[in-house]
Every structure is written in C-alpha cells, then in structure tokens.
Tab-separated table of C-alpha atoms in Angstrom:
chain	number	residue	atom	x	y	z
A	1	MET	CA	-3.197	27.810	21.320
A	2	LYS	CA	-1.329	27.334	24.586
A	3	GLU	CA	2.237	28.628	24.685
A	4	ASN	CA	3.577	25.258	25.818
A	5	ALA	CA	1.632	23.305	23.209
A	6	PHE	CA	4.796	21.589	21.951
A	7	GLU	CA	6.057	20.602	25.414
A	8	ILE	CA	4.145	17.371	25.731
A	9	GLY	CA	6.387	15.208	27.894
A	10	GLU	CA	4.756	11.845	28.562
A	11	LEU	CA	2.478	12.211	25.544
A	12	GLU	CA	5.523	12.274	23.293
A	13	ILE	CA	6.748	9.019	24.782
A	14	ALA	CA	3.320	7.426	24.384
A	15	ALA	CA	3.044	8.445	20.753
A	16	THR	CA	6.561	7.286	19.941
A	17	ASN	CA	5.958	3.858	21.418
A	18	MET	CA	2.559	3.177	19.837
A	19	ASP	CA	2.165	-0.424	18.725
A	20	TRP	CA	1.102	-0.078	15.115
A	21	GLY	CA	0.986	-3.859	14.656
A	22	SER	CA	2.356	-6.035	11.896
A	23	ASP	CA	-0.765	-5.531	9.761
A	24	THR	CA	-0.379	-1.754	9.542
A	25	PHE	CA	1.573	-1.741	6.314
A	26	SER	CA	-0.823	-4.198	4.667
A	27	ARG	CA	-3.622	-1.698	5.309
A	28	PHE	CA	-1.668	1.212	3.841
A	29	ARG	CA	-3.494	1.166	0.504
A	30	TYR	CA	-6.882	0.827	2.196
A	31	GLN	CA	-6.221	3.915	4.301
A	32	ALA	CA	-5.376	5.808	1.106
A	33	GLU	CA	-8.681	4.609	-0.346
A	34	VAL	CA	-10.462	5.948	2.747
A	35	THR	CA	-8.761	9.324	2.297
A	36	LEU	CA	-9.622	9.638	-1.401
A	37	PRO	CA	-13.265	10.868	-1.033
A	38	TYR	CA	-12.102	13.741	1.174
A	39	CYS	CA	-9.566	14.637	-1.527
A	40	LEU	CA	-12.248	14.585	-4.211
A	41	SER	CA	-14.286	17.000	-2.101
A	42	ALA	CA	-11.240	19.280	-1.951
A	43	ILE	CA	-10.884	19.151	-5.755
A	44	ARG	CA	-14.544	20.034	-6.220
A	45	SER	CA	-14.623	22.558	-3.348
A	46	GLU	CA	-17.443	20.571	-1.747
A	47	ASN	CA	-18.405	19.835	1.858
A	48	ASP	CA	-16.396	22.895	2.949
A	49	ILE	CA	-13.172	20.857	2.566
A	50	LEU	CA	-10.098	22.894	1.638
A	51	ALA	CA	-7.251	20.443	2.289
A	52	VAL	CA	-6.495	16.966	3.618
A	53	ILE	CA	-3.459	16.205	5.788
A	54	PRO	CA	-2.787	12.525	6.574
A	55	GLU	CA	-0.508	12.052	9.562
A	56	HIS	CA	0.419	8.470	8.729
A	57	VAL	CA	-2.060	5.615	8.543
A	58	GLU	CA	-4.960	6.307	10.876
A	59	ASP	CA	-4.881	10.049	11.652
A	60	ILE	CA	-6.337	12.508	9.150
A	61	ALA	CA	-6.791	16.252	9.590
A	62	ILE	CA	-9.352	17.931	7.350
A	63	LYS	CA	-9.039	21.687	6.871
A	64	THR	CA	-12.447	23.183	6.234
A	65	SER	CA	-13.817	26.668	5.647
A	66	PHE	CA	-15.019	26.757	9.275
A	67	GLY	CA	-12.051	25.108	11.029
A	68	TRP	CA	-10.687	21.575	11.339
A	69	ARG	CA	-11.890	18.010	11.636
A	70	PHE	CA	-9.686	15.326	13.210
A	71	ILE	CA	-10.387	11.766	12.091
A	72	GLN	CA	-9.274	8.374	13.348
A	73	VAL	CA	-9.761	5.618	10.751
A	74	LYS	CA	-9.893	2.063	12.031
A	75	SER	CA	-10.123	-1.030	9.837
A	76	ARG	CA	-10.213	-4.657	10.867
A	77	ASP	CA	-10.428	-8.133	9.387
A	78	PRO	CA	-13.998	-9.548	9.403
A	79	GLU	CA	-12.934	-12.571	11.437
A	80	ARG	CA	-12.257	-10.288	14.404
A	81	GLY	CA	-15.988	-9.789	14.762
A	82	LEU	CA	-18.171	-6.761	15.386
A	83	TRP	CA	-16.889	-3.524	16.876
A	84	ARG	CA	-17.384	-3.015	20.621
A	85	LEU	CA	-16.714	0.000	22.799
A	86	ASN	CA	-13.774	-1.738	24.485
A	87	ASP	CA	-12.029	-2.040	21.099
A	88	LEU	CA	-11.804	1.749	20.921
A	89	PHE	CA	-9.958	1.897	24.245
A	90	GLU	CA	-7.219	-0.594	23.323
A	91	LYS	CA	-3.587	0.527	23.236
A	92	SER	CA	-3.904	1.992	19.734
A	93	GLY	CA	-7.692	2.304	19.837
A	94	ALA	CA	-9.509	5.193	18.196
A	95	LEU	CA	-10.767	6.835	21.389
A	96	ARG	CA	-7.375	6.599	23.057
A	97	SER	CA	-5.749	8.235	20.046
A	98	LEU	CA	-8.432	10.908	19.757
A	99	TYR	CA	-8.130	11.693	23.455
A	100	ARG	CA	-4.475	12.589	22.866
A	101	THR	CA	-5.660	14.958	20.157
A	102	TYR	CA	-8.309	16.316	22.522
A	103	LEU	CA	-5.734	17.097	25.224
A	104	LEU	CA	-3.783	19.153	22.704
A	105	THR	CA	-6.850	21.046	21.479
A	106	THR	CA	-8.852	21.673	24.655
A	107	ASP	CA	-9.019	25.395	23.884
A	108	MET	CA	-10.712	24.628	20.546
A	109	ASP	CA	-13.991	23.011	19.591
A	110	TYR	CA	-13.164	20.935	16.533
A	111	PRO	CA	-14.956	17.584	16.012
A	112	LEU	CA	-13.122	14.338	16.750
A	113	GLU	CA	-14.367	11.618	14.401
A	114	VAL	CA	-14.160	7.834	14.680
A	115	VAL	CA	-14.504	6.187	11.260
A	116	LEU	CA	-14.894	2.397	11.345
A	117	GLU	CA	-14.723	-0.330	8.729
A	118	GLY	CA	-17.271	-2.947	9.648
A	119	THR	CA	-20.354	-3.221	11.812
A	120	ILE	CA	-20.764	-2.298	15.458
A	121	LYS	CA	-22.192	-4.834	17.897
A	122	PRO	CA	-25.925	-4.351	18.564
A	123	LYS	CA	-26.811	-3.130	22.070
A	124	ASP	CA	-23.136	-2.519	22.859
A	125	PRO	CA	-22.379	0.837	24.562
A	126	ILE	CA	-20.437	1.829	21.421
A	127	GLY	CA	-23.830	2.777	19.980
A	128	TYR	CA	-23.967	5.774	22.339
A	129	LEU	CA	-21.291	7.402	20.173
A	130	ARG	CA	-23.703	7.715	17.257
A	131	PRO	CA	-24.802	11.278	16.476
A	132	ASN	CA	-27.471	12.688	18.795
A	133	GLU	CA	-27.225	9.795	21.250
A	134	GLU	CA	-27.109	10.404	25.002
A	135	ARG	CA	-23.574	9.736	26.308
A	136	GLU	CA	-24.003	10.076	30.039
A	137	ASP	CA	-23.372	6.360	30.625
A	138	LEU	CA	-20.005	6.662	28.853
A	139	VAL	CA	-18.621	9.359	31.166
A	140	PRO	CA	-17.424	6.971	33.929
A	141	VAL	CA	-16.019	4.593	31.298
A	142	VAL	CA	-13.910	7.360	29.734
A	143	MET	CA	-12.779	8.479	33.189
A	144	GLN	CA	-11.604	4.960	34.021
A	145	LYS	CA	-10.145	3.924	30.657
A	146	LEU	CA	-8.414	7.214	29.814
A	147	ASP	CA	-7.656	8.429	33.349
A	148	ALA	CA	-9.697	11.572	32.683
A	149	ASP	CA	-11.468	13.810	35.183
A	150	GLU	CA	-15.221	14.169	34.876
A	151	THR	CA	-15.135	17.571	33.182
A	152	SER	CA	-12.659	16.415	30.542
A	153	ALA	CA	-14.563	13.169	29.948
A	154	ARG	CA	-17.831	15.039	29.310
A	155	ASP	CA	-16.197	17.604	27.046
A	156	PHE	CA	-14.316	14.921	25.121
A	157	LEU	CA	-17.479	12.867	24.530
A	158	ARG	CA	-19.305	15.990	23.397
A	159	ARG	CA	-16.810	16.407	20.572
A	160	VAL	CA	-16.639	12.734	19.499
A	161	VAL	CA	-18.608	11.656	16.425
A	162	LEU	CA	-18.970	8.016	15.274
A	163	ASP	CA	-19.145	7.265	11.545
A	164	GLU	CA	-19.823	3.586	10.913
A	165	GLY	CA	-20.497	3.954	7.213
A	166	LEU	CA	-17.033	3.194	5.888
A	167	PRO	CA	-17.137	0.843	2.854
A	168	PRO	CA	-15.312	-2.454	3.497
A	169	ARG	CA	-12.151	-3.305	1.610
A	170	SER	CA	-14.082	-5.524	-0.785
A	171	VAL	CA	-16.131	-2.657	-2.227
A	172	ILE	CA	-14.360	0.601	-1.403
A	173	GLN	CA	-12.569	0.712	-4.759
A	174	ALA	CA	-15.856	0.461	-6.658
A	175	THR	CA	-17.418	3.096	-4.415
A	176	ASN	CA	-14.511	5.478	-4.950
A	177	ALA	CA	-14.513	4.830	-8.704
A	178	ARG	CA	-18.105	6.043	-8.888
A	179	LEU	CA	-17.197	9.169	-6.930
A	180	LEU	CA	-14.292	9.863	-9.275
A	181	HIS	CA	-16.549	9.461	-12.306
A	182	GLU	CA	-18.895	12.054	-10.823
A	183	CYS	CA	-15.906	14.345	-10.314
A	184	LEU	CA	-14.473	13.851	-13.838
A	185	PRO	CA	-17.379	12.727	-16.057
A	186	GLU	CA	-15.565	13.766	-19.243
A	187	LEU	CA	-12.983	10.942	-18.908
A	188	ASN	CA	-13.404	7.423	-20.261
A	189	LYS	CA	-12.850	4.337	-18.112
A	190	SER	CA	-9.166	3.884	-19.004
A	191	GLU	CA	-8.438	7.516	-18.218
A	192	LEU	CA	-10.379	7.329	-14.965
A	193	ASP	CA	-8.414	4.223	-13.966
A	194	ALA	CA	-5.117	6.045	-14.480
A	195	VAL	CA	-6.263	9.179	-12.638
A	196	TYR	CA	-7.611	7.035	-9.803
A	197	GLU	CA	-4.298	5.269	-9.273
A	198	SER	CA	-2.355	8.534	-9.568
A	199	LEU	CA	-4.477	10.105	-6.856
A	200	LEU	CA	-3.948	7.094	-4.581
A	201	SER	CA	-0.217	7.266	-5.227
A	202	GLU	CA	-0.192	10.965	-4.297
A	203	ILE	CA	-2.125	10.235	-1.112
A	204	GLU	CA	0.272	7.419	-0.208
A	205	LYS	CA	3.194	9.761	-0.799
A	206	ALA	CA	1.708	12.236	1.690
A	207	MET	CA	0.982	9.413	4.165
A	208	GLY	CA	4.569	8.194	3.859
A	209	CYS	CA	6.139	11.512	4.861
A	210	GLU	CA	7.785	11.792	8.250
A	211	ARG	CA	5.279	11.567	11.087
A	212	PHE	CA	4.704	14.479	13.460
A	213	GLY	CA	4.242	11.946	16.255
A	214	ALA	CA	3.636	13.587	19.618
A	215	PHE	CA	3.397	17.006	17.995
A	216	TRP	CA	0.295	15.966	16.049
A	217	PRO	CA	-1.900	17.972	15.685
A	218	ASN	CA	-0.142	21.055	17.062
A	219	TYR	CA	2.228	21.385	14.116
A	220	VAL	CA	-0.801	21.312	11.826
A	221	LEU	CA	-2.714	23.956	13.760
A	222	ALA	CA	0.166	26.296	14.549
A	223	SER	CA	0.332	29.327	12.280
A	224	THR	CA	3.707	30.403	13.679
A	225	HIS	CA	6.758	28.945	15.423
A	226	ARG	CA	7.033	25.940	13.134
A	227	PRO	CA	10.639	24.887	12.455
A	228	THR	CA	11.652	25.113	8.807
A	229	LYS	CA	11.963	21.338	8.499
A	230	VAL	CA	8.481	20.879	9.963
A	231	GLU	CA	7.067	23.512	7.621
A	232	GLU	CA	8.485	21.620	4.645
A	233	ASN	CA	7.137	18.304	5.950
A	234	LEU	CA	3.693	19.841	6.408
A	235	ARG	CA	3.797	21.114	2.840
A	236	ARG	CA	4.555	17.590	1.600
A	237	LYS	CA	1.711	16.162	3.651
A	238	THR	CA	-0.903	18.721	2.579
A	239	LEU	CA	-3.247	17.612	-0.185
A	240	ASP	CA	-5.115	20.705	-1.378
A	241	LYS	CA	-7.094	21.543	-4.501
A	242	GLU	CA	-4.091	22.871	-6.412
A	243	ARG	CA	-1.921	19.813	-5.795
A	244	LEU	CA	-4.680	17.269	-6.382
A	245	SER	CA	-5.977	19.006	-9.508
A	246	ALA	CA	-2.460	18.962	-10.949
A	247	VAL	CA	-2.375	15.177	-10.449
A	248	THR	CA	-5.675	14.673	-12.269
A	249	LYS	CA	-4.555	16.858	-15.180
A	250	THR	CA	-1.157	15.210	-15.688
A	251	SER	CA	-2.700	11.729	-15.445
A	252	ALA	CA	-5.535	12.300	-17.910
A	253	PRO	CA	-5.577	12.411	-21.755
A	254	SER	CA	-2.397	14.464	-22.228
A	255	ASN	CA	-0.047	11.441	-22.136
A	256	ARG	CA	-1.739	8.647	-24.052
A	257	PRO	CA	1.233	6.248	-24.509
A	258	LEU	CA	2.047	6.346	-20.814
A	259	LEU	CA	-1.627	6.052	-19.920
A	260	LYS	CA	-2.010	2.988	-22.150
A	261	ARG	CA	0.935	1.334	-20.432
A	262	MET	CA	-0.519	2.112	-17.001
A	263	VAL	CA	-3.737	0.336	-17.897
A	264	GLU	CA	-1.867	-2.666	-19.282
A	265	LEU	CA	0.076	-2.881	-16.034
A	266	GLY	CA	-3.160	-3.761	-14.289
A	267	ARG	CA	-4.250	-0.577	-12.509
A	268	ARG	CA	-1.044	-0.055	-10.605
A	269	PRO	CA	-0.291	3.462	-9.325
A	270	THR	CA	1.192	5.901	-11.810
A	271	SER	CA	3.775	6.947	-9.251
A	272	SER	CA	6.862	8.912	-10.201
A	273	LEU	CA	8.930	5.731	-9.862
A	274	THR	CA	6.647	3.810	-12.238
A	275	GLN	CA	6.611	6.578	-14.818
A	276	LYS	CA	10.393	6.986	-14.750
A	277	LEU	CA	10.964	3.257	-15.166
A	278	ILE	CA	8.526	3.120	-18.081
A	279	LEU	CA	10.278	6.017	-19.792
A	280	GLY	CA	13.558	4.207	-19.213
A	281	GLY	CA	12.290	1.101	-21.016
A	282	ALA	CA	11.872	-1.163	-17.981
A	283	THR	CA	9.853	-4.343	-18.366
A	284	SER	CA	6.597	-4.877	-16.490
A	285	GLU	CA	8.314	-7.480	-14.308
A	286	LEU	CA	11.113	-5.102	-13.348
A	287	ILE	CA	8.603	-2.341	-12.536
A	288	THR	CA	6.687	-4.710	-10.272
A	289	ARG	CA	9.936	-5.696	-8.553
A	290	ALA	CA	10.922	-2.052	-8.080
A	291	ARG	CA	7.567	-1.186	-6.550
A	292	ASN	CA	7.801	-4.138	-4.161
A	293	LEU	CA	11.331	-3.203	-3.101
A	294	ARG	CA	10.245	0.402	-2.569
A	295	ALA	CA	7.401	-0.857	-0.369
A	296	ASN	CA	9.798	-3.125	1.566
A	297	ALA	CA	12.145	-0.195	2.183
A	298	GLN	CA	9.263	1.959	3.419
A	299	TYR	CA	8.057	-0.864	5.653
A	300	HIS	CA	11.576	-1.245	7.065
A	301	ARG	CA	11.438	2.433	8.031
A	302	TYR	CA	8.082	1.947	9.750
A	303	VAL	CA	9.337	-1.058	11.687
A	304	ARG	CA	12.384	0.864	12.883
A	305	SER	CA	10.149	3.726	13.948
A	306	ALA	CA	7.710	1.413	15.728
A	307	GLN	CA	10.617	-0.201	17.598
A	308	GLY	CA	11.914	3.181	18.661
A	309	ILE	CA	15.030	2.871	16.528
A	310	SER	CA	15.825	6.324	15.229
A	311	SER	CA	18.421	7.357	12.704
A	312	GLN	CA	20.444	10.529	12.863
A	313	ASP	CA	19.588	12.913	10.053
A	314	SER	CA	23.272	13.046	9.154
A	315	GLN	CA	23.449	9.238	8.852
A	316	LEU	CA	20.368	9.038	6.651
A	317	SER	CA	21.580	11.934	4.517
A	318	ASP	CA	24.946	10.206	4.099
A	319	LEU	CA	23.259	6.980	2.950
A	320	HIS	CA	21.030	8.821	0.488
A	321	GLU	CA	23.935	10.841	-0.886
A	322	ARG	CA	25.931	7.660	-1.518
A	323	LEU	CA	22.958	5.992	-3.179
A	324	LEU	CA	22.456	9.012	-5.423
A	325	VAL	CA	26.131	9.016	-6.414
A	326	HIS	CA	25.787	5.401	-7.556
A	327	ALA	CA	22.472	6.156	-9.300
A	328	ASP	CA	23.921	9.133	-11.163
A	329	THR	CA	26.930	7.051	-12.143
A	330	ALA	CA	24.639	4.293	-13.395
A	331	ALA	CA	22.691	6.828	-15.451
A	332	SER	CA	25.886	8.063	-17.080
A	333	VAL	CA	27.235	4.565	-17.744
A	334	CYS	CA	23.955	3.331	-19.235
A	335	VAL	CA	22.808	6.434	-21.123
A	336	ASP	CA	23.510	4.970	-24.581
A	337	PHE	CA	21.622	1.701	-24.063
A	338	GLU	CA	18.274	1.257	-25.787
A	339	ARG	CA	16.612	0.487	-22.459
A	340	PRO	CA	18.788	2.292	-19.901
A	341	ALA	CA	16.515	1.436	-16.949
A	342	ILE	CA	17.293	-2.266	-17.321
A	343	LYS	CA	21.056	-1.730	-17.459
A	344	MET	CA	20.919	0.766	-14.574
A	345	TRP	CA	19.076	-1.817	-12.481
A	346	GLU	CA	21.718	-4.434	-13.285
A	347	TYR	CA	24.534	-1.968	-12.520
A	348	LEU	CA	23.054	-0.881	-9.155
A	349	LEU	CA	22.331	-4.453	-8.071
A	350	HIS	CA	25.960	-5.373	-8.714
A	351	GLU	CA	27.271	-2.288	-6.893
A	352	TYR	CA	25.031	-2.785	-3.854
A	353	SER	CA	25.862	-6.485	-3.641
A	354	THR	CA	29.598	-5.786	-3.896
A	355	HIS	CA	29.963	-2.566	-1.901
A	356	GLY	CA	26.926	-2.610	0.396
A	357	GLU	CA	28.881	-2.127	3.636
A	358	LYS	CA	30.767	0.865	2.248
A	359	ILE	CA	27.517	2.472	1.097
A	360	ASP	CA	25.550	1.745	4.279
A	361	ARG	CA	28.312	2.839	6.660
A	362	SER	CA	25.923	3.417	9.583
A	363	ASN	CA	24.267	0.013	9.079
A	364	LEU	CA	20.824	1.588	8.702
A	365	VAL	CA	19.604	-1.233	6.457
A	366	SER	CA	22.165	-3.902	7.377
A	367	ALA	CA	23.912	-3.339	3.999
A	368	ASP	CA	21.153	-5.472	2.438
A	369	PRO	CA	21.359	-5.051	-1.375
A	370	MET	CA	17.585	-5.426	-1.698
A	371	LEU	CA	16.897	-2.739	0.892
A	372	LEU	CA	19.493	-0.492	-0.738
A	373	LEU	CA	17.721	-0.952	-4.059
A	374	GLY	CA	14.446	-0.251	-2.291
A	375	GLU	CA	15.815	2.971	-0.789
A	376	SER	CA	16.993	3.957	-4.268
A	377	CYS	CA	13.477	3.387	-5.569
A	378	VAL	CA	12.130	5.606	-2.786
A	379	LEU	CA	14.567	8.338	-3.848
A	380	SER	CA	13.529	7.928	-7.489
A	381	ASP	CA	9.878	8.179	-6.457
A	382	GLN	CA	10.817	11.474	-4.783
A	383	CYS	CA	12.238	12.646	-8.126
A	384	GLU	CA	15.857	12.527	-6.946
A	385	PHE	CA	17.002	10.659	-10.067
A	386	ASN	CA	15.665	9.217	-13.333
A	387	TRP	CA	16.082	5.881	-15.109
A	388	GLY	CA	17.014	7.344	-18.485
A	389	THR	CA	14.998	7.539	-21.693
A	390	ALA	CA	14.470	4.487	-23.848
A	391	SER	CA	15.381	4.822	-27.541
A	392	VAL	CA	12.979	2.006	-28.539
A	393	GLY	CA	9.281	1.502	-27.926
A	394	SER	CA	8.339	-0.173	-24.673
A	395	GLU	CA	5.176	-1.898	-25.943
C-alpha cells in the first residue's frame, strides 16, 4: 500500500459531499437483505468468504481467503426504468464510486463488483460490463466520464464485474429465507424467522457504524497505522463467522419465551433494544414506537452527515452522557414497578420535554424530545442501558 494512502485531498471532499438522496434511509433494510447471503457464506465457510464489512449503505468489502472483493450495491424503484450505462456514471453512480476505490487500490488487483437490482436495458453499452465481454468501446467513455487517462481506464474496466442477478425487493426476503433454511435446517419456521431478523439487525448495526468516508477502503486494507478509534470502528463493522454464529445461537431455541414474543411482533428484528424493552414489560405498541424513534434518530444523523454538518466528539459525548444519566435515574426510580419499561418511557418523555435544552446544550438535535428519546433508544440498542425487568408476564 502506498505510504500516502490516507492523504486523499480532493477525494475526501468528494466522499464527504456525496448526495445520498432522500430515499437512502428507506432502502436501509433492503441493503441489509442484500448483505445477508454473504454473511451466510461466512457462517458456513463457503465461497472463500471470511468476513463482511459494510461501509454504510452501498459499499461492501468482502474478505476472502485469497484477498478482497469490493462491491457497490445499487437499487432503484421499478418506475425509473431499466438500467443504462449512464446511470452508473451519475453523481453517486456505481462506477463513479468504484473508481474512487480503484484509485486507492491501484497497486492491488482485487475485483470491483457492480450489483444491480433490476434489469439492464437491452443493447445498451452497460452490457459490455458482463463477465467475459469485450470492453474496448467503454474505454473512451470512462476516460470522459471519470476524467481518467487511457491506462487507468483500461485497468479499471479490467477489474469491474457486473452482477445483474440481485433479487428485487418483492422477493429477496423469500430468497434469503430459503438460504437461511439451508444454513440451519434443524430449526423450525418460527425459529428461523427469529434468527433471520436477528441477523438483519446485526447487519444493520454494522451498517450504522460511523462511516470511513474518504478513507474507505484504505482503513479496511491497512494492517498497521490505524488509529485506535478507527480500529474499534472497524471491529464493530466486521461481520465474521464468530460474531454471526453467536447471533444465530442466541436467537435460536435457547430463549423460547422471547422467541415467541418476537414472532408475535410480526417478524420485527430481535435487536438489543427490542429484547430489552420486552424484558422490561413494554407493550407491542411502545416497542414499535421505540424502534421508529431510533430509526428517526439514525436518519437525523445521516441527514446531518449528508449536509456536511459535523458534530464535535466532545459535544456528542456530552449529549450521550446526559442522556445516560437520565436513563440510569429512570431505571432507579422505576425499578419496583411491575413493568418498569413503561414507567421509564413515561419518565424520560417528561424529562426530555421539560429539560430538553439543558440536555442538548450543543443543539445537536434541536432539543427535540422525540429525537432525544430516539438517541436514547440508539444508546439502549448499543447496550448502554436497560429497561428493567418486568415482574409480571408480558403475554
């Protein structure tokens, strides 16, 4: 790897200002579904896959026994029509994104994969990206669209692989369910449903970690000189056999009451937040509300990032520390209630509505009580605090 691999200059600016679009968050679950088959291969030690590292929504790095694979996943609504080559060169297009990765890995020979949801347009030049197709006609297009010299354009196209076999959103869940059944044939349908949602939740957790941005994929490839914070972030992003197998074991038959509740909740993810709220005696409606507020808080973070609005680590740490103080206080105040999660929710809502400005001193979430509750749910999902233990059944 080049010594100045982390000194990217203009590339850092380009990556920071990428226009993810307002539909990015709505596709978050679908991207997790796309990632799941790679994770199942890691669990089963198949296809040479050792670990899966999702950067955020569209970038995935696959660690294999022979090196790395870098994947750009692109989904689109059917009404937008068939895929054309020009679509891949748009501002956040797959080829433009992969070319950034190429520029950072020119001394390597890892494949760069374009994975598309939907059908490509017949007779469009995009077809030249299929395996074993001649790409000579694409060289001048890459030179013009990506401002590449001829040598770089040829080498880049040599490494690009098009995969147009991605199941659409309407069927990908059924496709993945069959793959999971092949992976864990000893489980019944209810158990498979719970494991399936737990795996998706774990993938989403890795996707939701802080982005490497302009330093993708160098921080992934570097074996040395990674800052401690980056090393920890990479650990949280990495989905390997050990981590994924632990998820399947803890989600399977060992916890029948919790599993039964997960199924009754309608196949929602068995995330840490959901499990903690169930153990605390929360109602199904409250759990749904908590999950929605957590999602809203995460989306708020993505919007701020997309708009180039950054928060100082000290400011974010201060907000989280204040939220945890209130959460711990709520846990102590409500410990003797039969369903402490419900009383804790009521307590925190009152506190955030009354003292929001004092808690959010840096105005990171505009002192919005709902966003403060959402941030608290994010912290709970990260196992920073619990919602107590119910003393009555939650059936």
